[in-house]
Amino acid sequence: WWNKCLISELPYDSALRALEAYHRKHGDLAIPVRFIVPATNEYPVEWHGVNIARHVYNMKWWQKHIAQNSDRVSQLNRLGFVWARLQPQWNLFMESMIAYRNIYGHVLVPASFVVPRHDDNWPKACWDLPIGSVVQRLRLRHDFLTGEHALDRRKQLDGFGFVWDVSEYNFLRFFMALKHFERLSREKYSSSRDHTSIRVPSTFVVPSGEENGWPPDLWGYPLGAKTMAVRQKQLYVKSHPDRKQALEDIGFRWKNGNASLGWLDVVHAAAIYSQMHGRVLNVPLSFTVPAPPQGVVDSNPDCIDSWPWPERLWGLKLGQRLKDIRLKGAYLKGRDAPVRRAQLDNLGFVWNPKRGRIKRF
């Protein structure tokens, strides 16, 4: 506010003194884009309070003071003037994004990210650029995406995987990780446990290393913590019923605990068994929901579609689950108990089979 002079009219020598002062103090001319010249004796008074980078790293300043003066080019070279900064801001942003992807393997840039200084992984012209802020403005306000260059710039961004909708990106990453976990679990435990519902330990983190069967872009992903947050805090799915349905379709359950996590699978399997046995639900203790014989599947893959048991129920120890209902009252506690009893009665559940000692609840 104290500087009333017209900066664009200042002579080259004045700007040179300001640049030399900055170089003496900082050792380079990679001036941060938001740097404001302090009101100290080091700098010419006419530059006090001015964003110097905005004025000198500008093509108009170049054309007015430098283009026709080769000796001035030499002067600025000795100070380390960053000529690449004369590019349009869009070009510098794209250069920074390419470097970011090369370093981090993606372009999901945090909103607060600023290109670090003195890091050889980054072009010097991009130091201190707040590319996280630019990314946010692209998504929310479509900065740089209007006018004659809009379509070409969108194609540039799409070409290297720019994330337009972070919420959708995060959900899809969680969804794919969950599906991969379910598939690996089914392959590993298909002969020893059921896989009717996805059960991810709360501390589970995707392991690194190709030998573990996970794609590299998911290594280190905290799937257990994310699963808890989805259940408890509606992370990714609040106000998105389509996302909830997609999770349920692959076996995700919204409540933890044996009583709620497996009931839908039990009653689903019980309904199929009851229909196959004349509306009588008297399941042997040893009965496990079968998968189609592997030899039959190999010779006729289409037989899976006609198999009476859905794939997500294969391996469910239905006989043991129903025994737990009889002897321990499993799934029959809480406010849902009367409804569940009625469901079992409608399926013809035999509460007191003839064999064995049965306790009725």
mmCIF file of C-alpha atoms in Angstrom:
data_model
loop_
_atom_site.group_PDB
_atom_site.id
_atom_site.type_symbol
_atom_site.label_atom_id
_atom_site.label_comp_id
_atom_site.label_asym_id
_atom_site.label_seq_id
_atom_site.Cartn_x
_atom_site.Cartn_y
_atom_site.Cartn_z
ATOM 1 C CA TRP A 1 0.000 0.000 0.000
ATOM 2 C CA TRP A 2 2.945 2.328 0.487
ATOM 3 C CA ASN A 3 4.186 1.848 -3.058
ATOM 4 C CA LYS A 4 2.283 4.159 -5.396
ATOM 5 C CA CYS A 5 4.590 4.070 -8.423
ATOM 6 C CA LEU A 6 3.644 2.341 -11.696
ATOM 7 C CA ILE A 7 5.800 -0.783 -11.651
ATOM 8 C CA SER A 8 5.479 -1.461 -15.381
ATOM 9 C CA GLU A 9 7.143 1.896 -16.105
ATOM 10 C CA LEU A 10 10.224 1.307 -13.934
ATOM 11 C CA PRO A 11 13.484 1.168 -15.925
ATOM 12 C CA TYR A 12 15.484 -2.012 -16.420
ATOM 13 C CA ASP A 13 18.305 -0.816 -14.128
ATOM 14 C CA SER A 14 15.852 -0.549 -11.235
ATOM 15 C CA ALA A 15 14.651 -4.125 -11.777
ATOM 16 C CA LEU A 16 18.245 -5.324 -12.082
ATOM 17 C CA ARG A 17 19.120 -3.812 -8.690
ATOM 18 C CA ALA A 18 16.129 -5.572 -7.138
ATOM 19 C CA LEU A 19 17.137 -8.885 -8.731
ATOM 20 C CA GLU A 20 20.747 -8.493 -7.579
ATOM 21 C CA ALA A 21 19.519 -7.833 -4.045
ATOM 22 C CA TYR A 22 17.413 -10.962 -4.099
ATOM 23 C CA HIS A 23 20.340 -12.983 -5.479
ATOM 24 C CA ARG A 24 22.701 -11.732 -2.766
ATOM 25 C CA LYS A 25 20.259 -12.839 -0.091
ATOM 26 C CA HIS A 26 19.011 -16.125 -1.546
ATOM 27 C CA GLY A 27 21.727 -17.303 -3.958
ATOM 28 C CA ASP A 28 19.447 -17.771 -6.966
ATOM 29 C CA LEU A 29 16.655 -16.135 -8.930
ATOM 30 C CA ALA A 30 14.071 -18.936 -8.540
ATOM 31 C CA ILE A 31 11.802 -16.367 -6.924
ATOM 32 C CA PRO A 32 8.675 -17.825 -5.298
ATOM 33 C CA VAL A 33 5.555 -16.830 -7.202
ATOM 34 C CA ARG A 34 4.111 -15.197 -4.083
ATOM 35 C CA PHE A 35 7.270 -13.460 -2.921
ATOM 36 C CA ILE A 36 6.705 -9.832 -1.911
ATOM 37 C CA VAL A 37 9.743 -7.545 -1.784
ATOM 38 C CA PRO A 38 10.248 -6.521 1.840
ATOM 39 C CA ALA A 39 10.561 -2.861 2.805
ATOM 40 C CA THR A 40 14.258 -3.054 3.726
ATOM 41 C CA ASN A 41 17.351 -1.149 2.648
ATOM 42 C CA GLU A 42 18.523 -4.174 0.639
ATOM 43 C CA TYR A 43 15.960 -3.499 -2.090
ATOM 44 C CA PRO A 44 15.257 -0.356 -4.136
ATOM 45 C CA VAL A 45 12.446 1.508 -2.413
ATOM 46 C CA GLU A 46 10.293 1.567 -5.550
ATOM 47 C CA TRP A 47 10.055 -2.252 -5.382
ATOM 48 C CA HIS A 48 8.968 -2.419 -1.749
ATOM 49 C CA GLY A 49 5.703 -4.339 -1.396
ATOM 50 C CA VAL A 50 5.807 -5.606 -4.985
ATOM 51 C CA ASN A 51 5.419 -9.180 -6.220
ATOM 52 C CA ILE A 52 8.630 -9.042 -8.232
ATOM 53 C CA ALA A 53 8.297 -12.469 -9.884
ATOM 54 C CA ARG A 54 4.987 -11.447 -11.440
ATOM 55 C CA HIS A 55 6.686 -8.526 -13.171
ATOM 56 C CA VAL A 56 10.064 -9.856 -14.286
ATOM 57 C CA TYR A 57 8.963 -13.391 -15.238
ATOM 58 C CA ASN A 58 6.587 -11.968 -17.779
ATOM 59 C CA MET A 59 6.837 -11.882 -21.571
ATOM 60 C CA LYS A 60 5.853 -8.219 -21.705
ATOM 61 C CA TRP A 61 8.794 -7.318 -19.443
ATOM 62 C CA TRP A 62 11.057 -9.518 -21.595
ATOM 63 C CA GLN A 63 9.968 -7.860 -24.834
ATOM 64 C CA LYS A 64 10.284 -4.367 -23.404
ATOM 65 C CA HIS A 65 13.647 -4.660 -21.628
ATOM 66 C CA ILE A 66 15.502 -7.787 -22.831
ATOM 67 C CA ALA A 67 14.575 -8.923 -26.328
ATOM 68 C CA GLN A 68 16.718 -6.358 -28.176
ATOM 69 C CA ASN A 69 19.576 -6.233 -25.617
ATOM 70 C CA SER A 70 21.928 -9.233 -25.681
ATOM 71 C CA ASP A 71 24.159 -7.693 -23.006
ATOM 72 C CA ARG A 72 21.231 -7.774 -20.589
ATOM 73 C CA VAL A 73 20.749 -11.478 -21.340
ATOM 74 C CA SER A 74 24.344 -12.048 -20.221
ATOM 75 C CA GLN A 75 23.788 -10.008 -17.051
ATOM 76 C CA LEU A 76 20.736 -12.040 -16.109
ATOM 77 C CA ASN A 77 22.446 -15.320 -16.974
ATOM 78 C CA ARG A 78 25.198 -14.527 -14.465
ATOM 79 C CA LEU A 79 22.516 -14.155 -11.800
ATOM 80 C CA GLY A 80 20.797 -17.390 -12.790
ATOM 81 C CA PHE A 81 17.655 -15.898 -14.252
ATOM 82 C CA VAL A 82 15.143 -18.731 -14.802
ATOM 83 C CA TRP A 83 14.197 -18.199 -18.431
ATOM 84 C CA ALA A 84 11.730 -21.082 -18.397
ATOM 85 C CA ARG A 85 9.564 -19.016 -16.048
ATOM 86 C CA LEU A 86 8.658 -16.854 -19.027
ATOM 87 C CA GLN A 87 6.360 -19.628 -20.251
ATOM 88 C CA PRO A 88 2.586 -19.273 -19.784
ATOM 89 C CA GLN A 89 1.410 -20.427 -16.373
ATOM 90 C CA TRP A 90 -0.457 -23.360 -17.948
ATOM 91 C CA ASN A 91 2.768 -24.755 -19.411
ATOM 92 C CA LEU A 92 4.534 -24.502 -16.063
ATOM 93 C CA PHE A 93 1.611 -26.211 -14.347
ATOM 94 C CA MET A 94 1.659 -29.080 -16.838
ATOM 95 C CA GLU A 95 5.423 -29.434 -16.459
ATOM 96 C CA SER A 96 4.952 -29.647 -12.700
ATOM 97 C CA MET A 97 2.177 -32.230 -13.008
ATOM 98 C CA ILE A 98 4.314 -34.431 -15.237
ATOM 99 C CA ALA A 99 7.120 -34.262 -12.686
ATOM 100 C CA TYR A 100 4.655 -35.043 -9.876
ATOM 101 C CA ARG A 101 3.418 -38.143 -11.673
ATOM 102 C CA ASN A 102 6.973 -39.330 -12.330
ATOM 103 C CA ILE A 103 7.805 -38.974 -8.631
ATOM 104 C CA TYR A 104 4.618 -40.252 -6.975
ATOM 105 C CA GLY A 105 3.130 -42.505 -9.652
ATOM 106 C CA HIS A 106 -0.213 -40.671 -9.781
ATOM 107 C CA VAL A 107 -1.618 -37.147 -10.123
ATOM 108 C CA LEU A 108 -3.874 -37.030 -7.064
ATOM 109 C CA VAL A 109 -2.208 -33.854 -5.802
ATOM 110 C CA PRO A 110 -3.080 -32.681 -2.250
ATOM 111 C CA ALA A 111 -4.666 -29.226 -2.163
ATOM 112 C CA SER A 112 -1.825 -27.867 -0.020
ATOM 113 C CA PHE A 113 1.014 -29.191 -2.194
ATOM 114 C CA VAL A 114 3.672 -26.704 -3.292
ATOM 115 C CA VAL A 115 6.628 -27.734 -5.476
ATOM 116 C CA PRO A 116 9.678 -27.917 -3.169
ATOM 117 C CA ARG A 117 12.752 -25.762 -3.719
ATOM 118 C CA HIS A 118 16.272 -27.047 -4.345
ATOM 119 C CA ASP A 119 15.015 -30.483 -5.367
ATOM 120 C CA ASP A 120 16.566 -31.730 -8.605
ATOM 121 C CA ASN A 121 13.559 -33.977 -9.236
ATOM 122 C CA TRP A 122 11.642 -30.842 -10.155
ATOM 123 C CA PRO A 123 12.315 -28.330 -12.953
ATOM 124 C CA LYS A 124 13.789 -25.186 -11.432
ATOM 125 C CA ALA A 125 11.158 -23.072 -13.158
ATOM 126 C CA CYS A 126 8.475 -24.900 -11.171
ATOM 127 C CA TRP A 127 9.911 -24.405 -7.688
ATOM 128 C CA ASP A 128 7.381 -22.977 -5.242
ATOM 129 C CA LEU A 129 4.453 -23.347 -7.620
ATOM 130 C CA PRO A 130 1.269 -24.136 -5.601
ATOM 131 C CA ILE A 131 0.068 -26.833 -7.959
ATOM 132 C CA GLY A 132 -2.281 -28.322 -5.355
ATOM 133 C CA SER A 133 -4.196 -25.051 -5.332
ATOM 134 C CA VAL A 134 -4.268 -24.981 -9.145
ATOM 135 C CA VAL A 135 -5.669 -28.536 -9.209
ATOM 136 C CA GLN A 136 -8.451 -27.517 -6.826
ATOM 137 C CA ARG A 137 -9.336 -24.520 -8.973
ATOM 138 C CA LEU A 138 -9.404 -26.699 -12.088
ATOM 139 C CA ARG A 139 -11.947 -29.022 -10.467
ATOM 140 C CA LEU A 140 -14.114 -26.393 -8.796
ATOM 141 C CA ARG A 141 -13.867 -23.337 -11.059
ATOM 142 C CA HIS A 142 -12.470 -24.784 -14.306
ATOM 143 C CA ASP A 143 -9.596 -22.298 -14.320
ATOM 144 C CA PHE A 144 -7.618 -22.445 -17.586
ATOM 145 C CA LEU A 145 -10.458 -24.458 -19.165
ATOM 146 C CA THR A 146 -12.340 -21.762 -21.006
ATOM 147 C CA GLY A 147 -11.762 -20.209 -24.395
ATOM 148 C CA GLU A 148 -10.195 -21.638 -27.507
ATOM 149 C CA HIS A 149 -7.698 -23.864 -25.662
ATOM 150 C CA ALA A 150 -10.257 -25.488 -23.336
ATOM 151 C CA LEU A 151 -10.759 -28.753 -25.251
ATOM 152 C CA ASP A 152 -7.041 -29.319 -25.898
ATOM 153 C CA ARG A 153 -6.214 -28.712 -22.246
ATOM 154 C CA ARG A 154 -8.885 -31.149 -21.061
ATOM 155 C CA LYS A 155 -7.422 -33.753 -23.394
ATOM 156 C CA GLN A 156 -3.966 -33.081 -21.964
ATOM 157 C CA LEU A 157 -5.244 -33.618 -18.430
ATOM 158 C CA ASP A 158 -7.189 -36.753 -19.319
ATOM 159 C CA GLY A 159 -4.148 -38.100 -21.107
ATOM 160 C CA PHE A 160 -2.111 -38.467 -17.957
ATOM 161 C CA GLY A 161 -4.939 -39.537 -15.635
ATOM 162 C CA PHE A 162 -6.113 -36.307 -14.054
ATOM 163 C CA VAL A 163 -8.642 -37.021 -11.287
ATOM 164 C CA TRP A 164 -11.694 -34.826 -11.824
ATOM 165 C CA ASP A 165 -13.840 -36.377 -9.063
ATOM 166 C CA VAL A 166 -11.760 -37.287 -6.010
ATOM 167 C CA SER A 167 -14.715 -38.834 -4.179
ATOM 168 C CA GLU A 168 -15.439 -41.229 -7.035
ATOM 169 C CA TYR A 169 -11.740 -42.037 -7.424
ATOM 170 C CA ASN A 170 -11.383 -42.877 -3.715
ATOM 171 C CA PHE A 171 -14.504 -45.016 -3.691
ATOM 172 C CA LEU A 172 -13.442 -46.993 -6.760
ATOM 173 C CA ARG A 173 -10.018 -47.594 -5.223
ATOM 174 C CA PHE A 174 -11.641 -48.914 -2.041
ATOM 175 C CA PHE A 175 -14.091 -51.009 -4.057
ATOM 176 C CA MET A 176 -11.351 -52.614 -6.160
ATOM 177 C CA ALA A 177 -9.240 -53.322 -3.058
ATOM 178 C CA LEU A 178 -12.232 -54.955 -1.370
ATOM 179 C CA LYS A 179 -12.975 -57.115 -4.411
ATOM 180 C CA HIS A 180 -9.344 -58.160 -4.638
ATOM 181 C CA PHE A 181 -9.287 -59.062 -0.918
ATOM 182 C CA GLU A 182 -12.436 -61.141 -1.320
ATOM 183 C CA ARG A 183 -11.049 -62.988 -4.334
ATOM 184 C CA LEU A 184 -7.729 -63.796 -2.662
ATOM 185 C CA SER A 185 -9.521 -64.935 0.502
ATOM 186 C CA ARG A 186 -11.821 -67.250 -1.436
ATOM 187 C CA GLU A 187 -8.877 -68.778 -3.304
ATOM 188 C CA LYS A 188 -6.901 -69.292 -0.103
ATOM 189 C CA TYR A 189 -9.612 -70.604 2.184
ATOM 190 C CA SER A 190 -12.165 -72.163 -0.154
ATOM 191 C CA SER A 191 -11.802 -75.593 1.441
ATOM 192 C CA SER A 192 -11.672 -74.511 5.074
ATOM 193 C CA ARG A 193 -14.054 -71.583 5.621
ATOM 194 C CA ASP A 194 -17.027 -69.830 4.085
ATOM 195 C CA HIS A 195 -16.841 -66.617 2.117
ATOM 196 C CA THR A 196 -20.405 -65.420 2.127
ATOM 197 C CA SER A 197 -19.445 -62.023 3.564
ATOM 198 C CA ILE A 198 -16.291 -59.983 3.239
ATOM 199 C CA ARG A 199 -14.464 -59.848 6.553
ATOM 200 C CA VAL A 200 -11.443 -57.555 6.575
ATOM 201 C CA PRO A 201 -9.408 -57.320 9.815
ATOM 202 C CA SER A 202 -9.398 -53.751 11.088
ATOM 203 C CA THR A 203 -5.592 -53.642 11.055
ATOM 204 C CA PHE A 204 -5.177 -55.081 7.563
ATOM 205 C CA VAL A 205 -2.875 -53.167 5.231
ATOM 206 C CA VAL A 206 -2.303 -54.363 1.673
ATOM 207 C CA PRO A 207 1.130 -56.033 1.608
ATOM 208 C CA SER A 208 3.836 -54.980 -0.797
ATOM 209 C CA GLY A 209 5.538 -57.343 -3.197
ATOM 210 C CA GLU A 210 4.271 -59.051 -6.321
ATOM 211 C CA GLU A 211 4.416 -62.438 -4.593
ATOM 212 C CA ASN A 212 1.456 -61.414 -2.411
ATOM 213 C CA GLY A 213 -0.900 -61.147 -5.364
ATOM 214 C CA TRP A 214 -1.781 -57.456 -5.043
ATOM 215 C CA PRO A 215 -1.371 -54.858 -7.805
ATOM 216 C CA PRO A 216 1.396 -52.331 -7.046
ATOM 217 C CA ASP A 217 -0.965 -49.350 -7.030
ATOM 218 C CA LEU A 218 -2.658 -50.802 -3.920
ATOM 219 C CA TRP A 219 0.473 -51.673 -1.925
ATOM 220 C CA GLY A 220 0.292 -50.075 1.500
ATOM 221 C CA TYR A 221 -3.434 -49.307 1.212
ATOM 222 C CA PRO A 222 -5.046 -49.390 4.728
ATOM 223 C CA LEU A 223 -8.023 -51.515 3.681
ATOM 224 C CA GLY A 224 -8.958 -52.529 7.236
ATOM 225 C CA ALA A 225 -9.182 -48.949 8.470
ATOM 226 C CA LYS A 226 -11.062 -47.847 5.354
ATOM 227 C CA THR A 227 -13.558 -50.698 5.766
ATOM 228 C CA MET A 228 -14.277 -49.635 9.351
ATOM 229 C CA ALA A 229 -14.720 -46.013 8.264
ATOM 230 C CA VAL A 230 -17.171 -47.038 5.539
ATOM 231 C CA ARG A 231 -19.234 -49.030 8.054
ATOM 232 C CA GLN A 232 -19.087 -46.603 10.959
ATOM 233 C CA LYS A 233 -18.891 -43.198 9.271
ATOM 234 C CA GLN A 234 -20.409 -43.852 5.839
ATOM 235 C CA LEU A 235 -17.096 -42.885 4.197
ATOM 236 C CA TYR A 236 -17.459 -42.678 0.386
ATOM 237 C CA VAL A 237 -21.109 -43.858 0.459
ATOM 238 C CA LYS A 238 -23.052 -41.159 2.289
ATOM 239 C CA SER A 239 -25.770 -39.901 -0.077
ATOM 240 C CA HIS A 240 -24.623 -42.464 -2.674
ATOM 241 C CA PRO A 241 -27.094 -45.401 -2.652
ATOM 242 C CA ASP A 242 -25.586 -46.737 -5.868
ATOM 243 C CA ARG A 243 -22.229 -47.155 -4.149
ATOM 244 C CA LYS A 244 -23.859 -48.907 -1.189
ATOM 245 C CA GLN A 245 -25.592 -51.321 -3.527
ATOM 246 C CA ALA A 246 -22.347 -52.031 -5.381
ATOM 247 C CA LEU A 247 -20.675 -52.966 -2.081
ATOM 248 C CA GLU A 248 -23.571 -55.168 -0.991
ATOM 249 C CA ASP A 249 -23.500 -56.968 -4.326
ATOM 250 C CA ILE A 250 -19.967 -58.228 -3.618
ATOM 251 C CA GLY A 251 -20.776 -59.342 -0.054
ATOM 252 C CA PHE A 252 -20.106 -56.219 2.019
ATOM 253 C CA ARG A 253 -22.081 -56.051 5.283
ATOM 254 C CA TRP A 254 -22.840 -52.818 7.086
ATOM 255 C CA LYS A 255 -22.638 -54.165 10.628
ATOM 256 C CA ASN A 256 -19.845 -56.030 12.326
ATOM 257 C CA GLY A 257 -20.416 -58.997 14.584
ATOM 258 C CA ASN A 258 -21.563 -62.549 13.934
ATOM 259 C CA ALA A 259 -25.239 -61.850 14.680
ATOM 260 C CA SER A 260 -25.656 -59.289 11.919
ATOM 261 C CA LEU A 261 -22.787 -59.990 9.531
ATOM 262 C CA GLY A 262 -23.920 -63.487 8.516
ATOM 263 C CA TRP A 263 -27.683 -63.559 8.968
ATOM 264 C CA LEU A 264 -28.543 -62.534 5.416
ATOM 265 C CA ASP A 265 -26.295 -65.277 4.076
ATOM 266 C CA VAL A 266 -27.797 -67.886 6.408
ATOM 267 C CA VAL A 267 -31.400 -67.053 5.568
ATOM 268 C CA HIS A 268 -30.551 -66.885 1.847
ATOM 269 C CA ALA A 269 -28.983 -70.346 1.901
ATOM 270 C CA ALA A 270 -31.786 -71.653 4.116
ATOM 271 C CA ALA A 271 -34.395 -70.446 1.634
ATOM 272 C CA ILE A 272 -32.681 -72.275 -1.238
ATOM 273 C CA TYR A 273 -32.312 -75.484 0.812
ATOM 274 C CA SER A 274 -35.964 -75.276 1.897
ATOM 275 C CA GLN A 275 -37.178 -74.861 -1.666
ATOM 276 C CA MET A 276 -35.069 -77.835 -2.787
ATOM 277 C CA HIS A 277 -36.503 -80.025 0.007
ATOM 278 C CA GLY A 278 -40.224 -79.398 -0.185
ATOM 279 C CA ARG A 279 -40.348 -76.379 2.168
ATOM 280 C CA VAL A 280 -38.706 -78.350 4.975
ATOM 281 C CA LEU A 281 -35.589 -76.916 6.594
ATOM 282 C CA ASN A 282 -33.960 -79.836 8.390
ATOM 283 C CA VAL A 283 -30.300 -79.514 7.422
ATOM 284 C CA PRO A 284 -27.698 -82.128 8.423
ATOM 285 C CA LEU A 285 -24.965 -80.805 10.689
ATOM 286 C CA SER A 286 -22.280 -81.613 8.123
ATOM 287 C CA PHE A 287 -23.980 -79.805 5.243
ATOM 288 C CA THR A 288 -21.870 -77.128 3.535
ATOM 289 C CA VAL A 289 -23.163 -75.139 0.568
ATOM 290 C CA PRO A 290 -21.483 -76.803 -2.421
ATOM 291 C CA ALA A 291 -19.689 -75.274 -5.358
ATOM 292 C CA PRO A 292 -20.163 -76.946 -8.740
ATOM 293 C CA PRO A 293 -17.665 -79.780 -9.327
ATOM 294 C CA GLN A 294 -14.495 -78.387 -10.842
ATOM 295 C CA GLY A 295 -14.414 -80.967 -13.620
ATOM 296 C CA VAL A 296 -17.900 -80.020 -14.712
ATOM 297 C CA VAL A 297 -17.012 -76.313 -14.667
ATOM 298 C CA ASP A 298 -13.901 -76.934 -16.769
ATOM 299 C CA SER A 299 -15.893 -78.755 -19.431
ATOM 300 C CA ASN A 300 -18.948 -76.495 -19.282
ATOM 301 C CA PRO A 301 -18.284 -73.027 -17.767
ATOM 302 C CA ASP A 302 -21.897 -72.008 -18.415
ATOM 303 C CA CYS A 303 -23.114 -74.495 -15.800
ATOM 304 C CA ILE A 304 -22.290 -71.936 -13.065
ATOM 305 C CA ASP A 305 -25.241 -69.862 -14.242
ATOM 306 C CA SER A 306 -27.654 -72.767 -13.696
ATOM 307 C CA TRP A 307 -26.128 -73.928 -10.382
ATOM 308 C CA PRO A 308 -28.755 -73.408 -7.629
ATOM 309 C CA TRP A 309 -26.315 -71.950 -5.138
ATOM 310 C CA PRO A 310 -24.921 -68.421 -5.732
ATOM 311 C CA GLU A 311 -21.135 -68.200 -5.764
ATOM 312 C CA ARG A 312 -21.067 -65.920 -2.725
ATOM 313 C CA LEU A 313 -22.636 -68.729 -0.638
ATOM 314 C CA TRP A 314 -20.202 -71.475 -1.647
ATOM 315 C CA GLY A 315 -18.519 -72.915 1.416
ATOM 316 C CA LEU A 316 -21.135 -71.699 3.924
ATOM 317 C CA LYS A 317 -21.442 -74.276 6.725
ATOM 318 C CA LEU A 318 -25.207 -74.053 6.822
ATOM 319 C CA GLY A 319 -25.722 -77.134 9.006
ATOM 320 C CA GLN A 320 -23.417 -75.745 11.717
ATOM 321 C CA ARG A 321 -25.034 -72.282 11.530
ATOM 322 C CA LEU A 322 -28.521 -73.700 12.015
ATOM 323 C CA LYS A 323 -27.307 -75.854 14.907
ATOM 324 C CA ASP A 324 -25.960 -72.698 16.552
ATOM 325 C CA ILE A 325 -29.397 -71.139 16.155
ATOM 326 C CA ARG A 326 -31.022 -74.097 17.932
ATOM 327 C CA LEU A 327 -28.493 -74.561 20.723
ATOM 328 C CA LYS A 328 -27.101 -71.068 21.289
ATOM 329 C CA GLY A 329 -29.753 -68.752 19.963
ATOM 330 C CA ALA A 330 -27.294 -67.375 17.394
ATOM 331 C CA TYR A 331 -28.783 -64.510 15.352
ATOM 332 C CA LEU A 332 -31.882 -64.506 17.611
ATOM 333 C CA LYS A 333 -30.979 -61.774 20.049
ATOM 334 C CA GLY A 334 -32.030 -58.142 19.880
ATOM 335 C CA ARG A 335 -34.951 -56.405 18.273
ATOM 336 C CA ASP A 336 -34.687 -58.379 15.018
ATOM 337 C CA ALA A 337 -35.178 -61.739 16.776
ATOM 338 C CA PRO A 338 -39.000 -62.057 16.236
ATOM 339 C CA VAL A 339 -38.670 -61.274 12.530
ATOM 340 C CA ARG A 340 -35.880 -63.793 12.098
ATOM 341 C CA ARG A 341 -37.828 -66.502 13.937
ATOM 342 C CA ALA A 342 -40.769 -65.859 11.629
ATOM 343 C CA GLN A 343 -38.508 -66.136 8.577
ATOM 344 C CA LEU A 344 -37.248 -69.513 9.740
ATOM 345 C CA ASP A 345 -40.761 -70.745 10.512
ATOM 346 C CA ASN A 346 -41.912 -69.748 7.036
ATOM 347 C CA LEU A 347 -39.072 -71.808 5.580
ATOM 348 C CA GLY A 348 -40.165 -74.874 7.535
ATOM 349 C CA PHE A 349 -37.299 -74.808 10.041
ATOM 350 C CA VAL A 350 -37.249 -77.911 12.255
ATOM 351 C CA TRP A 351 -36.574 -76.606 15.738
ATOM 352 C CA ASN A 352 -36.508 -80.098 17.365
ATOM 353 C CA PRO A 353 -35.067 -82.701 15.015
ATOM 354 C CA LYS A 354 -35.465 -86.284 16.142
ATOM 355 C CA ARG A 355 -31.757 -86.975 16.482
ATOM 356 C CA GLY A 356 -29.538 -85.444 19.129
ATOM 357 C CA ARG A 357 -30.210 -83.390 22.208
ATOM 358 C CA ILE A 358 -31.813 -80.119 21.156
ATOM 359 C CA LYS A 359 -32.415 -77.043 23.279
ATOM 360 C CA ARG A 360 -35.233 -74.871 21.952
ATOM 361 C CA PHE A 361 -35.093 -71.123 22.207
#
